[in-house]
C-alpha cells in the first residue's frame, strides 16, 4: 500500500553524506585545498553552504568525503591528538604525522566507517604535502589528490593540467576550475567553491560564490 | 630497630612531619647499593659505562645486562634493582612502539622521558605497590638536535645532564666527570675516560671481586642507533687505563 508519509520522509531519514568534490594540490610554496559546499541526505540538500575544509591544526587541514558523521568525529580525534603531541613535543606537527593518525583511525575501524579523507598542509620539515586516505584505510602521499563523488569527472582534467611547482595563481586556477566543473557535472556536488591556501605564513581562506563560477561549455 | 623515619616510613602514602616520603628515600638507598653506571653526553653522541661485579667465575660474560635498547635510537642504562629496571624498560618499549604505530615517527627522547617519569611517579602514590628501586639513564643522538642524556630517579624526577653517574660510586664519579671537557670529547675518547673512572676511581679492588665493563653508545658512527661498544674498543680502553697507571707510578 502506498504510504504517503513513509515515502515523503524517506529521503530525510537517509544517512547524511557529503556528496562532494574535494581537491588538494601542492604548489611552489605550499598547498591549496578546495571543496564544493553541498551536504545531501538522499536528494535533499541539507546544507548548501557547508564548509568541508576542516582544520586539524594551525597549518594542517583535512577534506572530508563520505559519511558526514564519521569524518567529523575522526577529524575531531586527530585534531585533539595533534594538539596534544605538539604541546608535549614542543614543536609544530608534520602533515605526515596527522595523516598517519587519520590512517590509524580509518584502518582500525574500517568495518564501521564510510569515510575518505585528504589530509593536506604545510610544515617546516616537508613543506607542502598532500596525503590521500581512501575508503579502506590506506595512505598514499601524492602531489595532488581529488576525492568525493565529483572527483570521477576530474581525472582527465587533472591529468592534463597538473604541473609540479605551479605558482600560487596557477594552482588557484587549477583547483577553482576543477571544482566548478565537478559541480556542473555531479549531482552530489553544488553550491559555492571554498578554497584555502596553506603556506609558511599560515592559512588564507577564499570563497567563489555561485554567480561568479566560470561557465565552461554550456548550451 | 629505630631509624630516622620510624613511624612515618611504612607506606609511600605517609608524609613525615618534615615533609619527606621515607619509602621513596629508601628506594634511593636501594640504588646506592648497586654498582656504578656512568653516562656521558659527548660532541657526537652518548656513551654509557657500567661497572659490573663478577659474582662467580661460572657466569657467562655479558650476562645480567644493564643496558637496554628502546626502539633503535634510544638506550637506557640502569642502576639499582635490575628487575625493576627491566620492568620500566618494558614499559618504555611499549610507549615507543605505540607512538610509532600511531604517528609513524620515532618517539623523541624528551617525550619518552616524560612518559616514563609519569609512570614511575604512579608507584609513589599507593600503599599496595612499592616505588621502583632503580634509577635510569636515558640517552639518544639526533642529527639535528645532537646528543641528549636524561636521568630518572625513584622519586620520578627527570633531569637532563651533560654527564651523569648513578649507583654506589656516583659521588667520586661525578667529581671526575666534572673535570672532563665533554663538549670537545668524541665518543671514542669517552669510552677510554669512562673505563678509567670505573676501573681506577670507582672500583675498589681490595673490597670487591673482579669487575666487567659493559659499555654501549648512540653516536654519529652508529648512525644514531643504540649499540654495544665493540669488544675490541673496550679492551683497548682497559689497556690504555693500565698504561696510565704505570705512567703515574
Short mmCIF file of C-alpha atoms in Angstrom, two decimals:
data_model
loop_
_atom_site.label_atom_id
_atom_site.label_comp_id
_atom_site.label_asym_id
_atom_site.label_seq_id
_atom_site.Cartn_x
_atom_site.Cartn_y
_atom_site.Cartn_z
CA UNK A 1 0.00 0.00 0.00
CA UNK A 2 1.27 3.48 -0.79
CA UNK A 3 2.21 5.24 2.47
CA UNK A 4 2.48 8.95 1.76
CA UNK A 5 4.34 9.75 4.96
CA UNK A 6 6.84 6.97 4.61
CA UNK A 7 7.60 7.95 1.01
CA UNK A 8 7.88 11.64 1.86
CA UNK A 9 10.16 11.16 4.85
CA UNK A 10 12.31 8.52 3.12
CA UNK A 11 14.95 11.00 1.96
CA UNK A 12 15.26 12.78 5.28
CA UNK A 13 15.89 9.50 7.09
CA UNK A 14 18.74 8.56 4.78
CA UNK A 15 22.23 8.91 6.18
CA UNK A 16 23.70 12.35 5.68
CA UNK A 17 26.55 12.11 3.21
CA UNK A 18 28.77 14.75 1.81
CA UNK A 19 28.14 14.11 -1.91
CA UNK A 20 31.15 16.25 -2.57
CA UNK A 21 34.04 17.22 -4.68
CA UNK A 22 37.31 17.98 -2.91
CA UNK A 23 40.78 18.73 -4.25
CA UNK A 24 44.19 19.37 -2.76
CA UNK A 25 47.25 20.34 -4.77
CA UNK A 26 50.84 21.14 -3.84
CA UNK A 27 52.41 24.17 -5.43
CA UNK A 28 55.73 26.00 -5.13
CA UNK A 29 55.19 27.47 -1.65
CA UNK A 30 52.69 25.10 -0.06
CA UNK A 31 49.28 23.56 -0.77
CA UNK A 32 45.90 24.80 -1.97
CA UNK A 33 42.78 22.92 -0.93
CA UNK A 34 39.29 23.40 -2.33
CA UNK A 35 35.83 21.89 -1.96
CA UNK A 36 32.22 22.34 -3.01
CA UNK A 37 29.58 23.15 -0.38
CA UNK A 38 26.75 20.62 -0.72
CA UNK A 39 25.76 18.15 2.03
CA UNK A 40 22.94 15.89 0.90
CA UNK A 41 20.53 13.47 2.53
CA UNK A 42 19.26 11.47 -0.44
CA UNK A 43 18.17 14.15 -2.91
CA UNK A 44 17.62 16.85 -0.27
CA UNK A 45 20.47 19.30 0.19
CA UNK A 46 20.69 19.52 3.97
CA UNK A 47 23.33 22.24 3.81
CA UNK A 48 24.12 24.17 0.61
CA UNK A 49 26.90 26.25 2.14
CA UNK A 50 28.85 23.54 4.01
CA UNK A 51 32.46 24.13 5.00
CA UNK A 52 34.28 20.91 4.19
CA UNK A 53 37.71 22.43 4.79
CA UNK A 54 38.25 21.26 8.34
CA UNK A 55 41.23 22.49 10.37
CA UNK A 56 43.20 19.81 12.20
CA UNK A 57 45.98 22.08 13.37
CA UNK A 58 47.21 25.63 12.60
CA UNK A 59 48.63 24.70 9.20
CA UNK A 60 47.10 21.27 8.62
CA UNK A 61 43.65 20.84 7.11
CA UNK A 62 41.58 17.86 6.05
CA UNK A 63 39.00 17.45 3.30
CA UNK A 64 36.15 15.14 4.22
CA UNK A 65 34.08 12.91 1.96
CA UNK A 66 31.72 10.03 2.70
CA UNK A 67 29.61 9.92 5.84
CA UNK A 68 29.49 13.36 7.44
CA UNK A 69 29.22 11.94 10.98
CA UNK A 70 32.17 9.56 10.54
CA UNK A 71 34.51 12.15 9.07
CA UNK A 72 33.58 14.80 11.61
CA UNK A 73 34.31 12.62 14.62
CA UNK A 74 37.59 11.33 13.21
CA UNK A 75 38.91 14.75 12.29
CA UNK A 76 37.95 15.82 15.80
CA UNK A 77 40.05 13.00 17.30
CA UNK A 78 43.04 13.72 15.07
CA UNK A 79 42.82 17.40 15.90
CA UNK A 80 42.87 16.52 19.61
CA UNK A 81 45.90 14.25 19.27
CA UNK A 82 47.92 16.62 17.05
CA UNK A 83 47.37 19.39 19.57
CA UNK A 84 48.39 17.14 22.47
CA UNK A 85 51.50 15.89 20.71
CA UNK A 86 52.62 19.34 19.59
CA UNK A 87 52.41 20.60 23.17
CA UNK A 88 54.19 17.51 24.52
CA UNK A 89 56.97 17.73 21.95
CA UNK A 90 57.23 21.50 21.80
CA UNK A 91 57.27 21.55 18.01
CA UNK A 92 54.87 22.01 15.11
CA UNK A 93 53.27 18.72 13.97
CA UNK A 94 54.12 17.47 10.47
CA UNK A 95 51.38 16.76 7.95
CA UNK A 96 52.82 13.23 7.80
CA UNK A 97 52.08 12.70 11.48
CA UNK A 98 48.48 13.94 11.21
CA UNK A 99 47.91 11.87 8.07
CA UNK A 100 49.22 8.73 9.76
CA UNK A 101 46.93 9.33 12.72
CA UNK A 102 43.99 9.53 10.31
CA UNK A 103 45.14 6.27 8.79
CA UNK A 104 45.23 4.55 12.20
CA UNK A 105 41.62 5.53 12.95
CA UNK A 106 40.33 4.74 9.46
CA UNK A 107 42.04 1.38 9.20
CA UNK A 108 41.38 0.03 12.69
CA UNK A 109 37.69 0.88 12.42
CA UNK A 110 37.18 0.13 8.76
CA UNK A 111 34.20 -2.17 9.36
CA UNK A 112 32.19 0.61 10.93
CA UNK A 113 33.21 3.59 8.86
CA UNK A 114 32.41 5.03 5.47
CA UNK A 115 34.97 7.80 5.33
CA UNK A 116 37.63 9.04 2.94
CA UNK A 117 39.93 11.90 3.87
CA UNK A 118 42.51 14.05 2.15
CA UNK A 119 44.98 15.47 4.65
CA UNK A 120 46.95 18.49 3.39
CA UNK A 121 49.02 21.25 4.91
CA UNK A 122 52.40 22.86 5.37
CA UNK A 123 55.15 22.07 7.88
CA UNK A 124 58.73 23.32 8.13
CA UNK A 125 60.19 19.84 7.54
CA UNK A 126 58.48 18.65 4.35
CA UNK A 127 56.94 21.90 3.07
CA UNK A 128 53.54 21.47 1.43
CA UNK A 129 52.23 17.87 1.47
CA UNK A 130 49.05 16.11 0.36
CA UNK A 131 48.09 12.67 1.69
CA UNK A 132 45.16 10.71 0.31
CA UNK A 133 43.34 8.27 2.65
CA UNK A 134 40.70 6.38 0.69
CA UNK A 135 37.93 4.10 2.00
CA UNK A 136 39.91 1.05 3.15
CA UNK A 137 42.32 2.92 5.38
CA UNK A 138 45.41 3.02 3.19
CA UNK A 139 47.62 6.08 2.98
CA UNK A 140 49.46 7.49 -0.01
CA UNK A 141 51.39 10.72 -0.43
CA UNK A 142 50.63 12.47 -3.70
CA UNK A 143 51.48 15.77 -5.44
CA UNK A 144 47.73 16.33 -5.78
CA UNK A 145 44.59 14.45 -4.79
CA UNK A 146 40.88 14.55 -5.53
CA UNK A 147 38.02 12.97 -3.65
CA UNK A 148 34.26 12.59 -3.39
CA UNK A 149 31.61 11.68 -5.91
CA UNK A 150 32.51 14.62 -8.18
CA UNK A 151 36.15 13.61 -8.46
CA UNK A 152 35.32 11.00 -11.09
CA UNK A 153 34.68 13.85 -13.52
CA UNK A 154 38.09 15.37 -12.85
CA UNK A 155 40.57 12.59 -13.55
CA UNK A 156 41.05 13.69 -17.17
CA UNK A 157 41.12 17.38 -16.29
CA UNK A 158 43.74 16.89 -13.55
CA UNK A 159 45.99 14.55 -15.52
CA UNK A 160 46.11 17.01 -18.39
CA UNK A 161 46.51 20.25 -16.45
CA UNK A 162 48.60 19.49 -13.37
CA UNK A 163 52.22 20.67 -13.31
CA UNK A 164 54.77 20.36 -10.48
CA UNK A 165 55.80 23.59 -8.71
CA UNK A 166 52.99 25.79 -10.04
CA UNK A 167 52.76 29.39 -8.88
CA UNK A 168 50.01 30.30 -6.43
CA UNK A 169 47.94 31.86 -9.20
CA UNK A 170 48.20 28.82 -11.46
CA UNK A 171 47.39 26.44 -8.63
CA UNK A 172 44.41 28.52 -7.54
CA UNK A 173 43.02 28.49 -11.06
CA UNK A 174 43.63 24.74 -11.28
CA UNK A 175 41.51 23.92 -8.24
CA UNK A 176 38.79 26.52 -8.82
CA UNK A 177 38.10 25.38 -12.35
CA UNK A 178 38.26 21.77 -11.21
CA UNK A 179 35.62 22.17 -8.54
CA UNK A 180 33.49 24.31 -10.86
CA UNK A 181 33.49 21.59 -13.50
CA UNK A 182 32.63 18.89 -10.96
CA UNK A 183 29.77 20.98 -9.58
CA UNK A 184 28.43 21.35 -13.12
CA UNK A 185 28.53 17.61 -13.86
CA UNK A 186 27.99 15.88 -10.49
CA UNK A 187 24.55 15.89 -8.85
CA UNK A 188 26.08 15.25 -5.44
CA UNK A 189 28.18 18.43 -5.61
CA UNK A 190 26.98 22.01 -5.72
CA UNK A 191 26.86 25.43 -4.15
CA UNK A 192 29.99 27.57 -3.80
CA UNK A 193 33.72 26.86 -4.06
CA UNK A 194 35.60 27.18 -0.78
CA UNK A 195 39.41 27.43 -1.00
CA UNK A 196 42.29 27.68 1.44
CA UNK A 197 45.93 28.47 0.65
CA UNK A 198 48.32 27.00 3.23
CA UNK A 199 51.97 28.05 3.19
CA UNK A 200 54.67 29.07 5.63
CA UNK A 201 52.81 32.25 6.52
CA UNK A 202 49.64 30.46 7.59
CA UNK A 203 46.22 29.91 6.06
CA UNK A 204 44.29 32.24 3.73
CA UNK A 205 40.68 31.30 3.05
CA UNK A 206 38.79 32.34 -0.07
CA UNK A 207 35.31 31.74 -1.46
CA UNK A 208 33.95 31.87 -5.00
CA UNK A 209 30.21 32.37 -4.99
CA UNK A 210 27.82 30.62 -7.37
CA UNK A 211 27.26 33.52 -9.73
CA UNK A 212 31.00 34.09 -10.09
CA UNK A 213 31.78 30.49 -11.09
CA UNK A 214 33.20 30.37 -14.61
CA UNK A 215 30.85 28.82 -17.16
CA UNK A 216 32.50 26.22 -19.30
CA UNK A 217 30.86 24.67 -22.34
CA UNK A 218 27.14 25.10 -21.69
CA UNK A 219 24.26 25.16 -24.12
CA UNK B 1 65.22 -1.09 65.29
CA UNK B 2 64.69 2.69 65.08
CA UNK B 3 65.81 4.79 62.22
CA UNK B 4 65.16 8.45 61.37
CA UNK B 5 61.89 7.69 59.74
CA UNK B 6 60.36 5.41 62.33
CA UNK B 7 56.62 5.72 62.39
CA UNK B 8 56.36 7.59 59.11
CA UNK B 9 58.12 5.17 56.84
CA UNK B 10 55.77 2.24 56.46
CA UNK B 11 53.98 3.34 53.30
CA UNK B 12 54.55 5.85 50.50
CA UNK B 13 51.17 7.30 51.46
CA UNK B 14 52.56 8.91 54.61
CA UNK B 15 54.45 12.21 54.75
CA UNK B 16 56.80 12.71 57.68
CA UNK B 17 56.42 15.87 59.77
CA UNK B 18 59.30 17.45 57.88
CA UNK B 19 57.69 16.78 54.53
CA UNK B 20 59.58 13.69 53.36
CA UNK B 21 58.29 10.44 51.97
CA UNK B 22 60.64 7.91 53.51
CA UNK B 23 59.70 4.93 51.36
CA UNK B 24 60.86 6.85 48.28
CA UNK B 25 64.09 7.80 50.06
CA UNK B 26 64.65 4.16 50.98
CA UNK B 27 64.18 3.34 47.29
CA UNK B 28 67.10 5.71 46.59
CA UNK B 29 69.17 3.69 49.06
CA UNK B 30 68.48 0.57 47.02
CA UNK B 31 70.03 2.36 44.02
CA UNK B 32 73.02 3.40 46.08
CA UNK B 33 73.74 -0.24 46.94
CA UNK B 34 74.22 -1.17 43.33
CA UNK B 35 77.40 -0.87 41.30
CA UNK B 36 78.06 2.34 39.41
CA UNK B 37 76.80 3.36 35.99
CA UNK B 38 78.03 6.42 34.08
CA UNK B 39 76.57 8.28 31.12
CA UNK B 40 78.40 10.95 29.13
CA UNK B 41 76.97 13.33 26.55
CA UNK B 42 79.79 13.97 24.09
CA UNK B 43 80.25 16.03 20.96
CA UNK B 44 78.96 13.32 18.64
CA UNK B 45 76.90 11.00 20.83
CA UNK B 46 76.12 9.47 24.21
CA UNK B 47 78.17 6.71 25.89
CA UNK B 48 77.11 4.51 28.82
CA UNK B 49 79.51 2.55 31.00
CA UNK B 50 78.63 0.14 33.80
CA UNK B 51 80.87 -1.45 36.40
CA UNK B 52 79.60 -4.99 36.67
CA UNK B 53 80.86 -7.00 39.62
CA UNK B 54 81.55 -10.60 38.59
CA UNK B 55 79.88 -12.64 41.31
CA UNK B 56 81.10 -16.02 40.13
CA UNK B 57 83.54 -17.45 37.61
CA UNK B 58 80.71 -19.65 36.37
CA UNK B 59 78.78 -16.69 34.95
CA UNK B 60 78.92 -16.16 31.18
CA UNK B 61 80.38 -12.75 30.17
CA UNK B 62 77.77 -10.25 29.20
CA UNK B 63 75.05 -11.91 31.19
CA UNK B 64 72.92 -9.85 33.56
CA UNK B 65 72.64 -6.95 31.09
CA UNK B 66 72.14 -3.48 32.44
CA UNK B 67 71.86 -1.55 29.18
CA UNK B 68 68.78 -1.86 27.02
CA UNK B 69 67.58 -0.54 23.67
CA UNK B 70 64.23 1.14 23.28
CA UNK B 71 63.35 1.35 19.62
CA UNK B 72 66.62 1.58 17.70
CA UNK B 73 67.55 5.09 18.63
CA UNK B 74 67.33 5.22 22.43
CA UNK B 75 69.48 3.47 25.03
CA UNK B 76 68.72 3.00 28.73
CA UNK B 77 71.24 2.13 31.44
CA UNK B 78 70.04 1.05 34.90
CA UNK B 79 71.36 1.04 38.44
CA UNK B 80 69.58 -0.47 41.42
CA UNK B 81 67.27 -3.46 41.31
CA UNK B 82 67.82 -4.75 37.80
CA UNK B 83 64.43 -6.43 37.69
CA UNK B 84 62.73 -3.10 38.43
CA UNK B 85 64.79 -1.54 35.66
CA UNK B 86 63.69 -4.21 33.21
CA UNK B 87 60.05 -3.54 34.08
CA UNK B 88 60.41 0.16 33.29
CA UNK B 89 62.25 -0.62 30.06
CA UNK B 90 59.39 -2.90 29.03
CA UNK B 91 57.01 -0.01 29.57
CA UNK B 92 59.33 2.28 27.61
CA UNK B 93 59.35 -0.15 24.69
CA UNK B 94 55.56 -0.24 24.68
CA UNK B 95 55.36 3.55 24.69
CA UNK B 96 57.85 3.83 21.87
CA UNK B 97 56.08 1.23 19.75
CA UNK B 98 52.63 2.74 20.30
CA UNK B 99 53.90 6.19 19.44
CA UNK B 100 55.47 4.89 16.26
CA UNK B 101 52.37 2.96 15.21
CA UNK B 102 50.13 5.92 15.78
CA UNK B 103 52.20 8.73 14.31
CA UNK B 104 54.71 6.97 12.00
CA UNK B 105 57.50 8.97 13.68
CA UNK B 106 60.09 7.63 16.14
CA UNK B 107 59.45 8.81 19.68
CA UNK B 108 61.53 11.87 20.67
CA UNK B 109 63.65 11.18 23.75
CA UNK B 110 62.19 14.01 25.82
CA UNK B 111 58.67 12.68 25.22
CA UNK B 112 59.71 9.16 26.28
CA UNK B 113 61.47 10.52 29.36
CA UNK B 114 58.40 12.50 30.37
CA UNK B 115 56.17 9.45 29.98
CA UNK B 116 58.49 7.17 31.98
CA UNK B 117 58.69 9.83 34.65
CA UNK B 118 54.91 9.89 34.94
CA UNK B 119 54.88 6.08 35.03
CA UNK B 120 57.47 5.91 37.83
CA UNK B 121 55.59 8.56 39.81
CA UNK B 122 52.43 6.49 39.93
CA UNK B 123 54.24 3.95 42.08
CA UNK B 124 54.94 6.57 44.75
CA UNK B 125 51.25 7.17 45.37
CA UNK B 126 49.80 3.97 46.82
CA UNK B 127 50.36 1.76 49.83
CA UNK B 128 49.89 -1.53 48.00
CA UNK B 129 52.63 -1.08 45.38
CA UNK B 130 56.18 -0.09 46.18
CA UNK B 131 58.27 2.55 44.37
CA UNK B 132 60.81 1.32 41.81
CA UNK B 133 64.21 0.68 43.35
CA UNK B 134 66.21 1.77 40.34
CA UNK B 135 67.49 4.84 38.52
CA UNK B 136 67.66 5.01 34.75
CA UNK B 137 69.84 6.97 32.38
CA UNK B 138 68.21 7.53 29.00
CA UNK B 139 70.32 8.60 26.03
CA UNK B 140 69.82 9.32 22.36
CA UNK B 141 71.54 11.01 19.42
CA UNK B 142 69.84 13.00 16.70
CA UNK B 143 71.50 14.52 13.62
CA UNK B 144 69.77 17.85 14.11
CA UNK B 145 69.34 18.15 17.87
CA UNK B 146 72.58 16.42 18.82
CA UNK B 147 73.07 14.11 21.84
CA UNK B 148 70.66 14.07 24.81
CA UNK B 149 71.00 12.41 28.21
CA UNK B 150 68.34 12.22 30.92
CA UNK B 151 68.29 10.55 34.32
CA UNK B 152 65.15 9.36 36.13
CA UNK B 153 65.37 8.60 39.86
CA UNK B 154 62.94 6.56 42.01
CA UNK B 155 61.12 9.74 43.02
CA UNK B 156 60.35 10.24 39.29
CA UNK B 157 62.42 13.42 38.95
CA UNK B 158 63.86 13.50 35.42
CA UNK B 159 66.72 15.88 34.70
CA UNK B 160 68.80 16.49 31.59
CA UNK B 161 72.54 16.01 32.01
CA UNK B 162 75.81 16.54 30.16
CA UNK B 163 77.35 13.84 32.35
CA UNK B 164 75.75 11.67 34.99
CA UNK B 165 76.56 8.85 37.39
CA UNK B 166 74.27 6.61 39.44
CA UNK B 167 74.93 3.87 41.97
CA UNK B 168 77.47 3.23 44.71
CA UNK B 169 80.35 5.34 43.42
CA UNK B 170 78.37 8.20 41.97
CA UNK B 171 79.94 10.91 44.11
CA UNK B 172 83.52 10.09 43.10
CA UNK B 173 82.45 9.50 39.51
CA UNK B 174 80.65 12.85 39.32
CA UNK B 175 83.76 14.63 40.62
CA UNK B 176 85.85 13.02 37.87
CA UNK B 177 83.22 13.74 35.22
CA UNK B 178 83.11 17.42 36.10
CA UNK B 179 86.81 17.62 35.23
CA UNK B 180 86.21 16.45 31.66
CA UNK B 181 85.62 18.78 28.70
CA UNK B 182 82.59 16.94 27.37
CA UNK B 183 81.65 19.31 24.56
CA UNK B 184 85.01 18.67 22.87
CA UNK B 185 85.20 14.94 23.52
CA UNK B 186 84.41 12.32 20.91
CA UNK B 187 82.66 9.08 21.83
CA UNK B 188 85.80 7.03 21.26
CA UNK B 189 87.64 9.16 23.81
CA UNK B 190 84.69 8.94 26.18
CA UNK B 191 84.96 5.15 26.14
CA UNK B 192 88.51 5.46 27.48
CA UNK B 193 87.60 8.09 30.07
CA UNK B 194 84.66 6.09 31.38
CA UNK B 195 86.82 2.97 31.61
CA UNK B 196 89.37 4.98 33.58
CA UNK B 197 86.79 6.31 36.04
CA UNK B 198 85.16 2.95 36.56
CA UNK B 199 88.36 0.93 36.89
CA UNK B 200 90.50 3.34 38.84
CA UNK B 201 88.26 5.71 40.75
CA UNK B 202 85.10 3.79 41.45
CA UNK B 203 86.08 0.15 41.67
CA UNK B 204 87.73 -0.90 44.91
CA UNK B 205 89.98 -3.88 44.14
CA UNK B 206 90.60 -4.74 47.77
CA UNK B 207 86.98 -4.85 48.82
CA UNK B 208 85.26 -6.19 45.74
CA UNK B 209 85.79 -9.02 43.35
CA UNK B 210 86.69 -8.66 39.72
CA UNK B 211 84.70 -6.37 37.53
CA UNK B 212 83.49 -6.47 33.96
CA UNK B 213 82.89 -3.37 31.83
CA UNK B 214 79.60 -3.13 29.99
CA UNK B 215 79.51 -0.20 27.59
CA UNK B 216 77.12 0.98 24.92
CA UNK B 217 76.72 4.06 22.78
CA UNK B 218 74.45 6.01 20.43
CA UNK B 219 76.52 8.22 18.18
CA UNK B 220 77.23 9.53 14.71
CA UNK B 221 79.31 6.45 13.99
CA UNK B 222 76.47 4.06 14.79
CA UNK B 223 74.21 6.31 12.70
CA UNK B 224 72.04 7.15 15.68
CA UNK B 225 71.41 3.53 16.63
CA UNK B 226 71.98 2.19 20.14
CA UNK B 227 74.71 -0.46 20.05
CA UNK B 228 77.12 -2.15 22.44
CA UNK B 229 80.62 -0.71 22.19
CA UNK B 230 82.73 -3.23 20.22
CA UNK B 231 84.68 -5.57 22.49
CA UNK B 232 87.96 -4.55 20.86
CA UNK B 233 87.47 -0.90 21.83
CA UNK B 234 86.74 -1.82 25.43
CA UNK B 235 89.86 -3.99 25.59
CA UNK B 236 91.92 -1.14 24.14
CA UNK B 237 90.44 1.23 26.70
CA UNK B 238 91.36 -1.14 29.55
CA UNK B 239 94.91 -1.41 28.18
CA UNK B 240 95.10 2.37 27.98
CA UNK B 241 93.97 2.67 31.63
CA UNK B 242 96.64 0.19 32.72
CA UNK B 243 99.18 2.20 30.74
CA UNK B 244 98.11 5.37 32.52
CA UNK B 245 98.54 3.66 35.89
CA UNK B 246 102.11 2.72 35.03
CA UNK B 247 102.86 6.26 33.94
CA UNK B 248 101.64 7.71 37.17
CA UNK B 249 103.62 5.26 39.27
#
